[in-house]
Coordinates of C-alpha atoms in Angstrom, one line a residue:
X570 CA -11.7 -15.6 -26.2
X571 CA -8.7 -17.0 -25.1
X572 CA -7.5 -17.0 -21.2
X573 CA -4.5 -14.3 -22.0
X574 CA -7.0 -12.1 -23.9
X575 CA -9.2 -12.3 -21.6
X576 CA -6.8 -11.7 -18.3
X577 CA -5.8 -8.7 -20.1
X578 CA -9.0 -7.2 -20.5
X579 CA -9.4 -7.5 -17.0
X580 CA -6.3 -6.6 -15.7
X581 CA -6.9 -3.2 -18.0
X582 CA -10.1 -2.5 -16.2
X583 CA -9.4 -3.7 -12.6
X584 CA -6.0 -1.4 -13.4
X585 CA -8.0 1.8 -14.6
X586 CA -10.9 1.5 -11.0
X587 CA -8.0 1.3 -8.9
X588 CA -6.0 3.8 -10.0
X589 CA -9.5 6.2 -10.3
X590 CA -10.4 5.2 -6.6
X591 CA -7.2 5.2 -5.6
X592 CA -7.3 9.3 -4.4
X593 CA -10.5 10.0 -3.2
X594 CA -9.6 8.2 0.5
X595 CA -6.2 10.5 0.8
X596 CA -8.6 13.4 1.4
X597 CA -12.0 11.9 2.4
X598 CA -12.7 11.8 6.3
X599 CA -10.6 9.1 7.5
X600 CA -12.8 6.2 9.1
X601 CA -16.2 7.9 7.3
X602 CA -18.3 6.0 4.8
X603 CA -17.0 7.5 1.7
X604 CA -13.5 6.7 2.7
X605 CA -14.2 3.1 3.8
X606 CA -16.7 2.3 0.3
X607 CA -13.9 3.6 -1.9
X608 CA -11.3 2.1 -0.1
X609 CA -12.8 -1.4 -0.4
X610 CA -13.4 -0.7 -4.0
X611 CA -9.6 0.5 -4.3
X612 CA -8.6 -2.8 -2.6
X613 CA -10.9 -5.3 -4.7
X614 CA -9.4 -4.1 -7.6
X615 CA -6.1 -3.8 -7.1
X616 CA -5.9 -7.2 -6.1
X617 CA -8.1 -8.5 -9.0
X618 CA -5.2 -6.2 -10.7
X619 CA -2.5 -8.3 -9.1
X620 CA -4.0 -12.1 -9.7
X621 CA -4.5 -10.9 -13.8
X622 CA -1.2 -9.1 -14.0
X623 CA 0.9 -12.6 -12.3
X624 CA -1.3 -14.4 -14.8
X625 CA 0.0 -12.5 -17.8
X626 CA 3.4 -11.4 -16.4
X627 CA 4.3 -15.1 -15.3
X628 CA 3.2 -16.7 -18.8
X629 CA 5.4 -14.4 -20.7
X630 CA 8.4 -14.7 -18.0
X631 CA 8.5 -18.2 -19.0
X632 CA 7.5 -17.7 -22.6
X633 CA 9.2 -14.8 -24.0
X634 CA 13.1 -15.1 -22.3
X635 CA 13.7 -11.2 -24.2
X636 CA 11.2 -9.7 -22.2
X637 CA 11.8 -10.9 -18.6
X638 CA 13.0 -7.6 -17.1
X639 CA 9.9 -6.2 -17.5
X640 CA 7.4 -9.2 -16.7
X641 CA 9.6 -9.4 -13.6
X642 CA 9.2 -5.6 -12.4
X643 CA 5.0 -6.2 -13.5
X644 CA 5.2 -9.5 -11.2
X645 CA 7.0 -7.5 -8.5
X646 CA 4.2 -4.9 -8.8
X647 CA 1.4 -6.8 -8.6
X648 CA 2.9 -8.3 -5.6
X649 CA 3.8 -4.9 -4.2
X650 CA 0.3 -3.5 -4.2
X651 CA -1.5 -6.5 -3.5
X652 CA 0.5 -7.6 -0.7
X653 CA 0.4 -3.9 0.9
X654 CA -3.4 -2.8 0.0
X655 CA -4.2 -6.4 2.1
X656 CA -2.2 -5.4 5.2
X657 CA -3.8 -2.2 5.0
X658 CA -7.0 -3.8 5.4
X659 CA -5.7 -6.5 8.0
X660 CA -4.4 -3.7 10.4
X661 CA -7.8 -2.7 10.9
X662 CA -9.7 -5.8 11.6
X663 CA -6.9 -6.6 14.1
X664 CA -6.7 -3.3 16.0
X665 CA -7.4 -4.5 19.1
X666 CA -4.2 -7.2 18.8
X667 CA -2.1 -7.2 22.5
X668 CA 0.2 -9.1 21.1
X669 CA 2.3 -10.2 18.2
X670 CA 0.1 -11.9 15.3
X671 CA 1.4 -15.3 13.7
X672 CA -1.3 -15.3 11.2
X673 CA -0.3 -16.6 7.8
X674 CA -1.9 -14.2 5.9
X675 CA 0.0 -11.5 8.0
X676 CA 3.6 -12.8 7.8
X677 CA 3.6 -14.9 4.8
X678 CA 2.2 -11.3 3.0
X679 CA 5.2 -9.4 4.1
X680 CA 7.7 -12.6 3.9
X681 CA 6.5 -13.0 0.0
X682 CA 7.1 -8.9 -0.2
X683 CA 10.8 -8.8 0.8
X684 CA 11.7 -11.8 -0.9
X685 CA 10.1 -10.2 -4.4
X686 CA 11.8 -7.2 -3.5
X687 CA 15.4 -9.0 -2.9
X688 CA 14.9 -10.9 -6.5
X689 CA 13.8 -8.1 -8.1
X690 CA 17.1 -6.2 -6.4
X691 CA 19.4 -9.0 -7.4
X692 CA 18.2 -9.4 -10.8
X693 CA 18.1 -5.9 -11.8
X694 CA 21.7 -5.8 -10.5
X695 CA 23.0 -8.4 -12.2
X696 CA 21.4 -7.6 -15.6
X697 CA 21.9 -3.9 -15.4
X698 CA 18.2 -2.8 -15.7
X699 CA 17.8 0.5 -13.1
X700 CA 14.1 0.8 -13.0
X701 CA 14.6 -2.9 -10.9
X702 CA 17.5 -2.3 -8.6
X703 CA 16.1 1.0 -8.4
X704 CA 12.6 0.1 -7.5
X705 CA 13.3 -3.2 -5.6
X706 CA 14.0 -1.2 -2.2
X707 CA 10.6 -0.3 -1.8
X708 CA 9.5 -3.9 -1.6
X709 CA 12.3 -4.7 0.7
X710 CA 11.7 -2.3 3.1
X711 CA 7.4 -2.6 3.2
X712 CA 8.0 -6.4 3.5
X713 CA 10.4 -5.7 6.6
X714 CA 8.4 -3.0 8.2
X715 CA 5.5 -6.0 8.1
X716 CA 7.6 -8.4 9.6
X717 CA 8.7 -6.0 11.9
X718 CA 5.0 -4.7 12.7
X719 CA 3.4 -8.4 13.4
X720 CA 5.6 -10.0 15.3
X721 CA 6.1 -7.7 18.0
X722 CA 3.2 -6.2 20.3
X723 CA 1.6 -3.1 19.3
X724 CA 3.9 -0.3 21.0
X725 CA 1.7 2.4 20.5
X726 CA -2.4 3.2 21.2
X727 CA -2.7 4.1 17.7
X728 CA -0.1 1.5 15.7
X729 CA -3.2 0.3 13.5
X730 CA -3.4 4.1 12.1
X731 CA -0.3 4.6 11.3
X732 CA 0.8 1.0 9.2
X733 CA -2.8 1.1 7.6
X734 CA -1.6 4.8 5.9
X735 CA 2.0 3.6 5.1
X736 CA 0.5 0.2 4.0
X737 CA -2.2 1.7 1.2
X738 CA 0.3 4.8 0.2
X739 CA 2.8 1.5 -0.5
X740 CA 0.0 0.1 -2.7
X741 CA -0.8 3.0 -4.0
X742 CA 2.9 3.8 -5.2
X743 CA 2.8 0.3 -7.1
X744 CA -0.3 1.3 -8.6
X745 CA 1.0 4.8 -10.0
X746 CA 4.2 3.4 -10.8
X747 CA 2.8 0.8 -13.3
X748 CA 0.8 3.2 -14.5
X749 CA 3.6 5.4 -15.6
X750 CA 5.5 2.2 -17.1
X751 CA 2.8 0.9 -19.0
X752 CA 1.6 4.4 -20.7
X753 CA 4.9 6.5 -20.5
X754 CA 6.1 5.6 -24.3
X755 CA 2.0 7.1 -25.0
X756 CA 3.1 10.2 -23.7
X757 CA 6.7 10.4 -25.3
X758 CA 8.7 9.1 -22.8
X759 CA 11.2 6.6 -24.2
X760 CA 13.1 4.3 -22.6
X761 CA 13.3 3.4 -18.7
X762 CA 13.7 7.1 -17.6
X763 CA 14.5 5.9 -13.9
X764 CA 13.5 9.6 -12.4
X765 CA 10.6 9.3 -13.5
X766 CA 9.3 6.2 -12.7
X767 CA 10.9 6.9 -9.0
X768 CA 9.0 10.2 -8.7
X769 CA 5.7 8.7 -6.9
X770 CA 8.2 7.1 -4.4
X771 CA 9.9 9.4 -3.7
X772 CA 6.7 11.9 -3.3
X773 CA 4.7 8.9 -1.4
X774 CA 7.7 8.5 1.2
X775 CA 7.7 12.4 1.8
X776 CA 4.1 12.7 1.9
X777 CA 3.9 10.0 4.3
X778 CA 6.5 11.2 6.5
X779 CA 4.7 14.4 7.1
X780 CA 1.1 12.8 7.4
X781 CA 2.5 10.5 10.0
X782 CA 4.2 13.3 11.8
X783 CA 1.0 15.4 11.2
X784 CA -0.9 12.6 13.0
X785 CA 1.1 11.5 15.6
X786 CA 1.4 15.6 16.9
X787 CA -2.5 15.7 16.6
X788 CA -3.0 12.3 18.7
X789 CA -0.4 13.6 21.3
X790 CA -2.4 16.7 21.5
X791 CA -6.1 14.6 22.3
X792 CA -4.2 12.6 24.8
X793 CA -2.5 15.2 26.8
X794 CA -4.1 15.5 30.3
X795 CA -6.6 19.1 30.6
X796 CA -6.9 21.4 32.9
X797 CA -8.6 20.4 36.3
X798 CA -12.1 20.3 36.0
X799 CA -13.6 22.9 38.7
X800 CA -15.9 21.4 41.8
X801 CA -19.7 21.6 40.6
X802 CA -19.1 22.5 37.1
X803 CA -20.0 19.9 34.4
X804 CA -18.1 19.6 31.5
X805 CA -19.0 16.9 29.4
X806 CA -18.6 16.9 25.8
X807 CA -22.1 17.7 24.2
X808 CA -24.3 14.6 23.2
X809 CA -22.0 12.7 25.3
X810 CA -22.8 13.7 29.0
X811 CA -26.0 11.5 28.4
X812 CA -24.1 8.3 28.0
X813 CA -22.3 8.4 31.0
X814 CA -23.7 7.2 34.3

């Protein structure tokens, strides 16, 4: 079997886990088991997604000069959801950051994003090909909203929450979005049919918008002070009044 074939086959079956796991952790309990095991099997393959599709993408970029638009926007994927599904996962294991992280991994991620996403913008432009120019700004803007994010202090308590959902619904738009380019001429969709292929970012960036705002009302809510708590009454939460001394 030859090295093309054979990154194909697993690009097509790293391709079909992640976009299968990639609903469940939208509406499992955030943090719970379930939502963690299925969100590490999301991220393992849509990264093992990523290395097969720069494999094949990049060989015919260089091999086949008539079909570079599209091995571009399938490079530019891969980098898309690869780059964002591992922030996702690097906002969590550095929660507890006070200050601004110079780790390569973190910067050179979102550095590698937004320049993707300024090629991808200037090449669609100049060779007229919408679903590039069109698609480019959502690079752009996850690879500054990284840069942005590390290399300032967290400024809020819950900063981790917040760029971990924007992070994996930016993966998760690159996933959906290839998806729909790869199978839409299956379906009878011919052509680049730019509102189409734009409808998961523009639902994503809605959706996120009024989870975040969901969250960040719900979060105010917990932190706002109670009433008083009356002399001689106990009030302790249930199963917790135990562990405090």
């Amino acid at each position: 079997m030859s090295f093309y074939l054979l990154a194909r086959w697993l690009h097509i079956a790293s391709g079909v886990v992640a976009f299968v796991t990639l609903w469940l952790p939208l509406v499992a309990r955030k943090g719970g088991a379930l939502h963690r095991r299925v969100g590490w099997a999301y991220v393992g393959a849509m990264i093992s997604a990523a290395i097969s599709a720069l494999a094949i993408s990049g060989w015919r970029f260089i091999q086949a000069p008539g079909e570079q638009p599209m091995d571009l926007f399938f490079i530019y994927i891969a980098v898309l959801s690869a780059a964002s599904a591992s922030m996702g996962v690097r906002v969590i294991r550095t929660k507890a950051r006070t200050g601004a992280s110079t780790h390569p991994l973190d910067v050179g991620l979102s550095t590698l994003l937004l320049c993707m996403g300024l090629f991808t913008e200037a090449y669609g432009l100049r060779m007229g090909v919408p679903l590039l120019w069109g698609f480019a700004p959502v690079g752009i803007l996850s690879g500054l909203t990284g840069l942005w994010y590390w290399m300032r202090p967290p400024q809020d308590r819950m900063h981790w929450w917040f760029q971990h959902m924007a992070a994996m619904v930016a993966s998760g738009i690159g996933t959906i979005t290839a998806a729909l380019v790869v199978n839409a001429r299956h379906v009878g969709v011919e052509g680049l049919q730019l509102a189409i292929f734009l409808g998961p970012t523009v639902v994503g960036v809605v959706g996120l918008n009024l989870w975040t705002r969901y969250y960040r009302q719900r979060f105010a809510r917990k932190a706002a002070p109670g009433p008083a708590k009356p002399s001689g009454v106990n009030l302790c939460i249930p199963n917790e009044c135990g562990q405090r001394r």
